XYZ file of C-alpha atoms in Angstrom:
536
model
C 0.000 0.000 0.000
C 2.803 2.471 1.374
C 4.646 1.726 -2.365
C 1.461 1.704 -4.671
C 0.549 6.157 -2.451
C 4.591 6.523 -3.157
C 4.330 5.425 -6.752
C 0.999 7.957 -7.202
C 3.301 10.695 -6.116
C 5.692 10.070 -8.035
C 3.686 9.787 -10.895
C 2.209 13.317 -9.936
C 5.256 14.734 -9.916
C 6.537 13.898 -13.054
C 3.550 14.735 -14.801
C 3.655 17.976 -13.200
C 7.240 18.390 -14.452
C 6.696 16.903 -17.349
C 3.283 19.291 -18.113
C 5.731 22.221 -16.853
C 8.715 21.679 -19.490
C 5.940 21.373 -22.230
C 4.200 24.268 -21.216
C 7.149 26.177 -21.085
C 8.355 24.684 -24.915
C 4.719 26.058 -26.420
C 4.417 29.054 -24.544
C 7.650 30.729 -23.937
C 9.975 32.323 -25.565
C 13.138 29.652 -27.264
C 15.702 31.851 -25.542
C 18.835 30.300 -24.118
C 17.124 31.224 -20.403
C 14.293 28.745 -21.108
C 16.560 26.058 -22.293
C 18.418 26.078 -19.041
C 15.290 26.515 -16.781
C 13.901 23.501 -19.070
C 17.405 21.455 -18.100
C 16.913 21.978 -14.558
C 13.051 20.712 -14.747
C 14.653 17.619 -16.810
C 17.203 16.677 -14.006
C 13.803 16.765 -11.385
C 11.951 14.078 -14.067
C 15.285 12.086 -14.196
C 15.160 12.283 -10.463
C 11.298 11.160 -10.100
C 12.157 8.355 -13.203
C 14.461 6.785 -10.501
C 12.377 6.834 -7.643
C 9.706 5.097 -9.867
C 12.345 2.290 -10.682
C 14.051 2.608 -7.186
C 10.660 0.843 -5.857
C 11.065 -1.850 -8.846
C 14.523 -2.638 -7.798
C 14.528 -6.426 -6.189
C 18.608 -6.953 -6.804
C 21.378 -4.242 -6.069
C 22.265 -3.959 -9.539
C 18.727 -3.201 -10.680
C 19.087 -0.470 -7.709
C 22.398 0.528 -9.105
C 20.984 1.689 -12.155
C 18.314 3.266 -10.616
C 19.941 5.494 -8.609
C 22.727 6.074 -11.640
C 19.661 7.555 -13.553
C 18.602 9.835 -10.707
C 22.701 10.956 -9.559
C 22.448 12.397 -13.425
C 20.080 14.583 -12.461
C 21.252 15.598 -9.327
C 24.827 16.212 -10.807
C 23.403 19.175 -13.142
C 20.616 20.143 -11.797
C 22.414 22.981 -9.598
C 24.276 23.799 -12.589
C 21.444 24.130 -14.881
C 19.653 26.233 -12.256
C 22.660 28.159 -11.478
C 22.779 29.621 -15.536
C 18.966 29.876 -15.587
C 19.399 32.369 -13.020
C 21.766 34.197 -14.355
C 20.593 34.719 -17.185
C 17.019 35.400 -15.668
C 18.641 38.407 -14.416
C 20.580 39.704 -17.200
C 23.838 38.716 -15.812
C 26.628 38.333 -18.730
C 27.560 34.170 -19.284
C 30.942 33.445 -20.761
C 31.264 30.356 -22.260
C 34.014 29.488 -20.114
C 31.759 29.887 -17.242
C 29.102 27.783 -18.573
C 31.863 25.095 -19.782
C 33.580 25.013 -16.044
C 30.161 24.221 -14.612
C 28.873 21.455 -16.790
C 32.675 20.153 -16.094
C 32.146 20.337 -12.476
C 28.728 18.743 -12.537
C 29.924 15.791 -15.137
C 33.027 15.260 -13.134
C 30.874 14.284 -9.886
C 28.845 11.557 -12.327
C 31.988 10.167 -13.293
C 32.645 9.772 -9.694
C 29.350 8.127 -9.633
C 29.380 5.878 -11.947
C 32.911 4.185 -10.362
C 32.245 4.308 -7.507
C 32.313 1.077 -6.841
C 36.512 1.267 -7.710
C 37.223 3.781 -4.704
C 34.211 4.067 -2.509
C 34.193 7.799 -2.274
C 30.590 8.432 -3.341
C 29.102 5.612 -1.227
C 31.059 3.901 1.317
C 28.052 1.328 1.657
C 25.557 0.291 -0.999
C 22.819 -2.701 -0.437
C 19.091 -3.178 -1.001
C 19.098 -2.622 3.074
C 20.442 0.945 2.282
C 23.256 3.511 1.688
C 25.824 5.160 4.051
C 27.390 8.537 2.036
C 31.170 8.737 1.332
C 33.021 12.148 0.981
C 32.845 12.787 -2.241
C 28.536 13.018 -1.861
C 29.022 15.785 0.942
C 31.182 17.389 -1.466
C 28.961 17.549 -4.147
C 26.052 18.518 -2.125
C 27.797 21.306 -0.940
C 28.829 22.408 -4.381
C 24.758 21.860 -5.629
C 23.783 23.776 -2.604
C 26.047 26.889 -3.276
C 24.851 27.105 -6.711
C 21.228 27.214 -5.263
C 21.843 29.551 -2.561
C 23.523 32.062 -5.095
C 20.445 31.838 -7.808
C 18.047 32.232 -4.630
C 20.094 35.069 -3.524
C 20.043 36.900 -7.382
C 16.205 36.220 -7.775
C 15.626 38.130 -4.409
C 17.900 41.003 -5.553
C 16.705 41.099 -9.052
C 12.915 40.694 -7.559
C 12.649 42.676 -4.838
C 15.613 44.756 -4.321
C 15.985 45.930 -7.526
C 12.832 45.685 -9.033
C 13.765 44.475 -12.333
C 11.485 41.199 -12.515
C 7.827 41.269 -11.239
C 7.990 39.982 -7.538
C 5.194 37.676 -7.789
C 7.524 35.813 -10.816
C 10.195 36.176 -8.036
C 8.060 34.942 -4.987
C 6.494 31.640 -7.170
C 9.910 30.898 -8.645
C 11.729 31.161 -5.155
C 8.802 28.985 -3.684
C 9.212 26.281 -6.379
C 12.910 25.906 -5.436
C 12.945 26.845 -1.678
C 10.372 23.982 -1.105
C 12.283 20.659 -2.241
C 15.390 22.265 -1.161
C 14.435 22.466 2.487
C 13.057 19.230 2.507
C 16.167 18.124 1.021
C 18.551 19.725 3.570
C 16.211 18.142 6.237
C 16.358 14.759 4.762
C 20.206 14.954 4.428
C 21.017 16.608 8.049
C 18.709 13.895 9.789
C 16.035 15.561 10.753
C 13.694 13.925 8.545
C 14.285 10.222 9.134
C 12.737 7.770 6.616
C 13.914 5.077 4.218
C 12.039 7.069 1.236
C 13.474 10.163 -0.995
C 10.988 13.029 0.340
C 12.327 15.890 -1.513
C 10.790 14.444 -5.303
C 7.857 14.038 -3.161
C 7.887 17.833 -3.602
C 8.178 18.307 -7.379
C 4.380 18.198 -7.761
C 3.975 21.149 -5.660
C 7.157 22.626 -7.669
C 5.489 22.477 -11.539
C 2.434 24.120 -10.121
C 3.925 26.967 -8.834
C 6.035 26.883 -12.276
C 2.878 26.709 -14.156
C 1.002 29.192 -12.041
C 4.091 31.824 -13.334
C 3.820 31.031 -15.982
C -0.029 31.166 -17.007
C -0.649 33.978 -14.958
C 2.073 35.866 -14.630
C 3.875 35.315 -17.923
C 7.106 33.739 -16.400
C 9.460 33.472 -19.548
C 6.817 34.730 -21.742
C 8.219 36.045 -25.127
C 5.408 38.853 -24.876
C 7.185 40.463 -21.541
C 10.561 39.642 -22.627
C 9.990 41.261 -26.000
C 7.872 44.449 -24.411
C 10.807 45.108 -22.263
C 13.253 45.088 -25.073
C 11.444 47.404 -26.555
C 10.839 49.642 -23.915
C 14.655 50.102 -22.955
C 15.846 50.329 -26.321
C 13.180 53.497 -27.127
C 14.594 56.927 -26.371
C 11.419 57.215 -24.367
C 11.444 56.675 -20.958
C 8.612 54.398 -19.191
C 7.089 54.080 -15.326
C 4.597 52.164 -14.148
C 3.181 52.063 -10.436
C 0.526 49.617 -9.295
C -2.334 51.187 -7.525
C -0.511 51.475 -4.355
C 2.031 53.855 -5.667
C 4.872 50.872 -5.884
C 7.011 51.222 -9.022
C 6.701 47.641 -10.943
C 8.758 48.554 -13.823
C 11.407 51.223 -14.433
C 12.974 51.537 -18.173
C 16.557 52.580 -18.260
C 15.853 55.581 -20.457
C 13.365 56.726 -17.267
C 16.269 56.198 -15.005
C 18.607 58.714 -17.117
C 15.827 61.230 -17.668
C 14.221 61.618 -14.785
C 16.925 60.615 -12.513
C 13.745 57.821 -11.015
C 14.948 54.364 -8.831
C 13.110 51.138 -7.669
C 12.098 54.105 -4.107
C 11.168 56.912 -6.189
C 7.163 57.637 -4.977
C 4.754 58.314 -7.157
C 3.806 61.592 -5.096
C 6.978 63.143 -6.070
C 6.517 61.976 -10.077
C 2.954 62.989 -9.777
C 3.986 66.750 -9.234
C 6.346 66.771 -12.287
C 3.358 66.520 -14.502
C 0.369 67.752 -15.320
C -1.881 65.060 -13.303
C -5.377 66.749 -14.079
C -4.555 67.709 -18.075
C -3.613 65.992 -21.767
C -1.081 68.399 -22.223
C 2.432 67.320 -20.779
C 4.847 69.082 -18.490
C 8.447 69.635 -19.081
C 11.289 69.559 -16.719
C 15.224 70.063 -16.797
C 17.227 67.355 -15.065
C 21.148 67.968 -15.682
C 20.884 70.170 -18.833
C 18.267 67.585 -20.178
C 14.822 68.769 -20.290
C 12.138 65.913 -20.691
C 8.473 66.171 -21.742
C 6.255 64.356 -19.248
C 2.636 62.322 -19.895
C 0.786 60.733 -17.272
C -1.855 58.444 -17.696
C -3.702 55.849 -15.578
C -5.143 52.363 -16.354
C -8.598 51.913 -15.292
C -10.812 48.697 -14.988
C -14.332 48.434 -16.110
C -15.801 49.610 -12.930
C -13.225 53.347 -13.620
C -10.849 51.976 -10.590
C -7.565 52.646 -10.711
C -5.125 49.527 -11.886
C -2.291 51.356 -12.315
C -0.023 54.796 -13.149
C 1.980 54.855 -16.309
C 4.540 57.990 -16.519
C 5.855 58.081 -20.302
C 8.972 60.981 -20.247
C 10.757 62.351 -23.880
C 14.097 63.870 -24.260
C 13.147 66.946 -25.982
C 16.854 68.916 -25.459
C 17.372 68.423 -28.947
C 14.130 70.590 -30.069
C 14.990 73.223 -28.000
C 18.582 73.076 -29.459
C 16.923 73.174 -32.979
C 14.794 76.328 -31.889
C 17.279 77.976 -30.813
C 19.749 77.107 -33.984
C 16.642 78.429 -35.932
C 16.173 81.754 -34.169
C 20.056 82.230 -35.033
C 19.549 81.608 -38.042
C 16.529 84.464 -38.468
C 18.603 86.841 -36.509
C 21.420 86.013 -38.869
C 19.061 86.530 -41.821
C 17.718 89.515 -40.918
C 21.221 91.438 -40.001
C 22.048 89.949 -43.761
C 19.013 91.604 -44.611
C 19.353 94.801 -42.540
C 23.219 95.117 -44.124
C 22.228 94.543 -48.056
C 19.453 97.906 -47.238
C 22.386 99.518 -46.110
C 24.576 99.034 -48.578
C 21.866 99.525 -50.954
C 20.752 102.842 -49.272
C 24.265 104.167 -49.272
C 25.042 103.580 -52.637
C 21.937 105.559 -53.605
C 22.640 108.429 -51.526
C 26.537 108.537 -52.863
C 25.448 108.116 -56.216
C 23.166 111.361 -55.822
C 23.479 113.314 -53.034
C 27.574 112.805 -53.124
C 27.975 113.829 -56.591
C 25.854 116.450 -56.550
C 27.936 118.454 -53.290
C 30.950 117.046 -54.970
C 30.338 118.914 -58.131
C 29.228 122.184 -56.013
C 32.508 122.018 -53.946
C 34.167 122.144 -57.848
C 32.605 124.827 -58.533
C 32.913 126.998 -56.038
C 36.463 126.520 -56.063
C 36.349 127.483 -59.888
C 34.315 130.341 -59.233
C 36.475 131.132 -56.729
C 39.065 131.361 -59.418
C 37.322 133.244 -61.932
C 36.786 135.968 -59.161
C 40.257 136.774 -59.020
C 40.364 137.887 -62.323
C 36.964 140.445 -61.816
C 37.084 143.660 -60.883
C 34.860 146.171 -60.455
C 31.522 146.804 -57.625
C 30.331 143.479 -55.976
C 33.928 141.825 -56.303
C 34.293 141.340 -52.299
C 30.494 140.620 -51.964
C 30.908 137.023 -54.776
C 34.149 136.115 -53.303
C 32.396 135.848 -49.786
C 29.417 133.866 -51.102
C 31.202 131.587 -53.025
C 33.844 130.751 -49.623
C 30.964 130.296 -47.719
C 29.369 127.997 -50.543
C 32.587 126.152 -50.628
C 32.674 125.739 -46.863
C 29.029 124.677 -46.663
C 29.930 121.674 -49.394
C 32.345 120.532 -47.877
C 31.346 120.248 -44.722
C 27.854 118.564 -46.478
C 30.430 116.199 -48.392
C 32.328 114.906 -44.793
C 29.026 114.358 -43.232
C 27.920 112.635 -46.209
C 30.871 110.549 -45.933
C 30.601 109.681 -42.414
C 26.251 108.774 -42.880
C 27.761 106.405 -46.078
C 30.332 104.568 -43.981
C 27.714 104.352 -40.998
C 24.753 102.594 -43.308
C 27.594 100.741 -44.722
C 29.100 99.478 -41.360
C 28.331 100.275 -37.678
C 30.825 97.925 -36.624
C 33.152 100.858 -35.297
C 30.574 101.992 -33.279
C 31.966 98.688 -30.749
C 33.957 101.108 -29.276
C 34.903 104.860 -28.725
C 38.693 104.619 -30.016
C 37.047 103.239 -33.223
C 34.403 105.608 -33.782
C 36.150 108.653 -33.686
C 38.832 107.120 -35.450
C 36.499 106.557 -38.737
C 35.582 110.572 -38.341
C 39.060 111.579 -38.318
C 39.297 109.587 -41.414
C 36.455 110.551 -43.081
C 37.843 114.235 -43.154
C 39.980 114.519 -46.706
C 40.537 118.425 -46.952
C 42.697 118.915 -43.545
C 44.659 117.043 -41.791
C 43.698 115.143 -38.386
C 45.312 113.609 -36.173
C 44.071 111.502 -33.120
C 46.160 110.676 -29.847
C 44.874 107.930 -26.991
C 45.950 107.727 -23.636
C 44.958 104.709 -21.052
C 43.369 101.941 -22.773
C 39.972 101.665 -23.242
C 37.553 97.973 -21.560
C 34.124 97.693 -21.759
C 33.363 100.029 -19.039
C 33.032 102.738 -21.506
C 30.901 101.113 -24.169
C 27.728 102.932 -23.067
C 29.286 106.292 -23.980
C 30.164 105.119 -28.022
C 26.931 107.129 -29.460
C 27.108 110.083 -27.293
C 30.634 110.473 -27.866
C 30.662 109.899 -31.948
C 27.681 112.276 -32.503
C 29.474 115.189 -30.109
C 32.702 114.693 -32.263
C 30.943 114.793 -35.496
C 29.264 117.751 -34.682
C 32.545 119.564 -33.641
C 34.155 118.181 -37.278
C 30.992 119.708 -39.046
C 31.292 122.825 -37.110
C 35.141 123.504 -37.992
C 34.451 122.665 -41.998
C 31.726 125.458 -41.898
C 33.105 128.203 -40.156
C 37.182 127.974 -39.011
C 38.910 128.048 -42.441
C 41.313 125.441 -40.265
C 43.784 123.012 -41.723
C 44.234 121.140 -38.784
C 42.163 119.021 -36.391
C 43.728 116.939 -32.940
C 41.465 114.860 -30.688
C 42.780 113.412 -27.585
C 40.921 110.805 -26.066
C 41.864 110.140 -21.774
C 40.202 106.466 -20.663
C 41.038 106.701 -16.854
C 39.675 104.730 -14.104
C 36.628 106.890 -13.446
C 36.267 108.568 -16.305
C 36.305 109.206 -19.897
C 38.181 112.899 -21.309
C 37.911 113.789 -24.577
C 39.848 117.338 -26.071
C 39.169 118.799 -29.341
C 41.685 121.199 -31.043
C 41.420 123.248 -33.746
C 44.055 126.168 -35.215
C 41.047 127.977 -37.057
C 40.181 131.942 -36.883
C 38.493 131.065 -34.143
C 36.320 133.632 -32.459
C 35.927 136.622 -29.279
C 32.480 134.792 -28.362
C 30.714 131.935 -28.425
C 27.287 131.462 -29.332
C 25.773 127.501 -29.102
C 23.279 127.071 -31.713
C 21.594 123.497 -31.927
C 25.282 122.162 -32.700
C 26.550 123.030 -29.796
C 23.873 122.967 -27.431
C 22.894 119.230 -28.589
C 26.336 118.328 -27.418
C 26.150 119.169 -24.203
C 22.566 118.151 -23.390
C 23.640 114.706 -24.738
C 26.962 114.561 -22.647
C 24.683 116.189 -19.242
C 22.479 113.221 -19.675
C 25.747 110.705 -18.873
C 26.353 112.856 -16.039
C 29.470 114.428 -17.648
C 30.161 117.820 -18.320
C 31.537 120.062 -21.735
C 33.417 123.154 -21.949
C 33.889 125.423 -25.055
C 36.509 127.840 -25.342
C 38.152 130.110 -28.655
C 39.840 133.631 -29.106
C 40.060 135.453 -31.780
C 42.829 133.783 -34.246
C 43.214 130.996 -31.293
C 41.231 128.806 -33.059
C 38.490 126.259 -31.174
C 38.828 124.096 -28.123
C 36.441 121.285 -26.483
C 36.950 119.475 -23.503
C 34.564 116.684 -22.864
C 34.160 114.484 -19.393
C 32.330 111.336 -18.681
C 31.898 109.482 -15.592
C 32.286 106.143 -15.893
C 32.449 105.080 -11.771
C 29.930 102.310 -10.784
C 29.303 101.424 -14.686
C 29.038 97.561 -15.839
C 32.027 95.813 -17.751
């Protein structure tokens, strides 16, 4: 009676294991992590096979063979589980590794199967029973490390790190956890009996294996493939369960929102927009990430569970940005071919036209000489002052052309009264700098080109000068410039808009200007900014 219950479980057992490896051969993926979880299933059945003939055995050589069938299976079957679980958990398998553990595991069959030349497996085996040699301690040690090490991955893959479902991690760790502990109990004594219990065990085993499988999609090509995909997108992808517990974590979510296996759902929550379709944006480390949330609901509207989808959008931002400076390069392109167009009109017009007055003045100028007679000292007057006027009209012109044309001297003061000195072609100029000029005084560049092409304009009209100096002073809290001039000059001076628009533009700096002349002195200007307290 006792063999015909033993032979029933048995029989269970198998045909749980067996239904488990063909479950797992329809509905799984064919990935090298199946094989091996399919070659540790096969060493149980080889392990249940001899039990089933271990009760047949009536002479020591049919016993022999029995228990040569089921030592096969026990030799690998810490092995096979060993590589399942590595690569279970995405651990990197040299072939060397997986060579040096099949060698192990076929090494203590060979030992085995001659044993009965040195004894070391089995110091005693009858029908009445065994007694264990060294060489079986040693390999259960060796099958028992290899256990404890997958167990120990599967609970940090599971439920440390969260990169497997737990309940895979809590059915798989049952279905090994079980016949092991029986196992250890049988070996150490605790569990005395003349029967193997731990196959008694593999029937509980394959359901638990099955369970994972058909409900939780244990080594199911559709999860493996879905999280494939999901860390290979750019996209990054969270989901919690209902109690706020992350369940899955892509790597691109790791990188873009800087999330781990403790991050709470709170704190994601209030990175997006929980209550509208449109999606948030934050910047983590100089990468800013568009966020969606959206939640799972079940036909009743509960809640099954939170799915956070974030995009690296740096790269748009980089493209807007590349696009605006491209517009703003367009337009200054466009703003410099007006100019050029502008001033090319106005020299072609307005510059020949003064330039052919200034000729004729001068040749009027000549022909007067030879008159005589009333009204002599009257046209020689009016055709100076006609002169004067077109020339200073033909230096302003200049200086207008050159400005449409280019404002780049306008960058700094040195530079922009440097063009006026050379824009003047009747009289010589000369320009003299002392200290050296930073960006402290860049706010003063208009006010101070304007001033000095005023005084210029003023000198061509009315000082019959041949000679201009500027001096421009950069100190530490200020900015001096001195104008010179060895025209006529005059015994008083009247400002008109010339010079009064000089010093209203210098007062509003806060500086102050002072003109001074004598008769035959020529003019003078002196200039000061303050430039304490201003910006570099």
């Amino acid at each position: 009676m006792t063999i015909t219950l033993l032979s029933i479980a048995y029989w269970l057992g198998l045909a749980a294991v067996g239904w488990c490896i063909c479950w797992l051969m329809l509905r799984s993926d064919h990935s090298i992590t199946t094989y091996f979880f399919i070659g540790n299933h096969t060493t149980l059945a080889l392990w249940l096979i001899s039990q089933l003939l271990i009760l047949q055995s009536v002479t020591v050589k049919q016993l022999w063979q029995s228990y040569t069938i089921g030592n096969l299976g026990v030799s690998f079957t810490g092995t096979f589980w060993l590589l399942f679980v590595l690569n279970y958990v995405d651990r990197q398998t040299p072939k060397n590794f997986v060579y040096i553990m099949t060698s192990i595991s076929l090494f203590f069959f060979v030992i085995i199967l001659t044993n009965p030349c040195h004894h070391l497996y089995y110091k005693s085996f009858t029908l009445d029973g065994t007694v264990y040699g060294p060489a079986f301690y040693i390999g259960q040690a060796y099958i028992y490390s290899a256990f404890l090490t997958g167990i120990y991955m599967v609970i940090r893959c599971c439920f440390i790190l969260k990169q497997r479902p737990s309940s895979q991690g809590t059915l798989i760790l049952l279905a090994t956890c079980i016949p092991l502990l029986f196992n250890f109990l049988s070996i150490s004594g605790v569990i005395r009996t003349k029967i193997a219990v731990t196959p008694l065990t593999f029937a509980l085993s394959g359901l638990l294996i099955l369970l994972a499988t058909y409900r939780y999609d244990f080594l199911n090509v559709n999860g493996v493939a879905f999280e494939d995909a999901f860390n290979s997108i750019a996209e990054g992808v969270m989901i919690f369960n209902r109690r706020g517990r992350i369940t899955y974590l892509s790597s691109s979510a790791r990188k873009l929102l800087g999330a781990d296996e403790n991050t709470a759902l709170a704190d994601v929550l209030k990175m997006t927009n929980e209550n509208s379709d449109e999606p948030s944006e934050i910047t983590v480390d100089g990468v800013t990430a568009s966020i969606r949330y959206y939640r799972c609901l079940d036909s009743k509207g509960a809640t099954l569970a939170h799915i956070i989808i974030a995009a690296d959008i740096t790269h748009y931002y980089e493209l807007l940005d590349r696009t605006a400076q491209l517009a703003a390069a367009e337009r200054s392109l466009a703003l410099e071919h007006e100019r050029n167009r502008i001033a090319q009109e106005v020299h072609d017009t307005a510059g020949h036209t003064l330039t052919m007055i200034t000729s004729l003045a001068r040749l009027s100028q000549a022909a007067a000489e030879k008159v005589t007679g009333e009204g002599l000292n009257d046209l020689k007057e009016y055709l100076e002052e006609t002169e004067r006027i077109s020339r200073s009209g033909v230096t302003q012109l200049r200086c207008s052309i050159n400005n449409l044309r280019d404002d780049s001297f306008l960058k700094s003061v040195t530079g922009a009264v440097k063009m006026l000195c050379d824009s003047v072609k009747d009289m010589e100029t000369e320009l003299c700098i002392q200290g050296a000029e930073d960006g402290r005084f860049s706010f003063c560049i208009r006010e101070v080109y304007d001033s000095c092409r005023e005084l210029i304009t003023n000198c061509l009209r009315y000082s019959s000068a041949d000679r201009i100096d500027f001096i421009l002073r950069f100190g530490d809290r200020s900015l001096e410039v001195f104008y010179f001039d060895n025209g006529k000059g005059c015994s008083e001076i009247k400002e008109g808009n010339g010079l009064r628009g000089i010093r209203e533009r210098i007062e509003r700096l806060g500086g102050t200007v002072m003109f001074s002349s004598g008769e035959d002195e020529g003019f003078r200007a002196t200039v000061k900014i303050p430039v304490a307290n201003k910006e570099v």
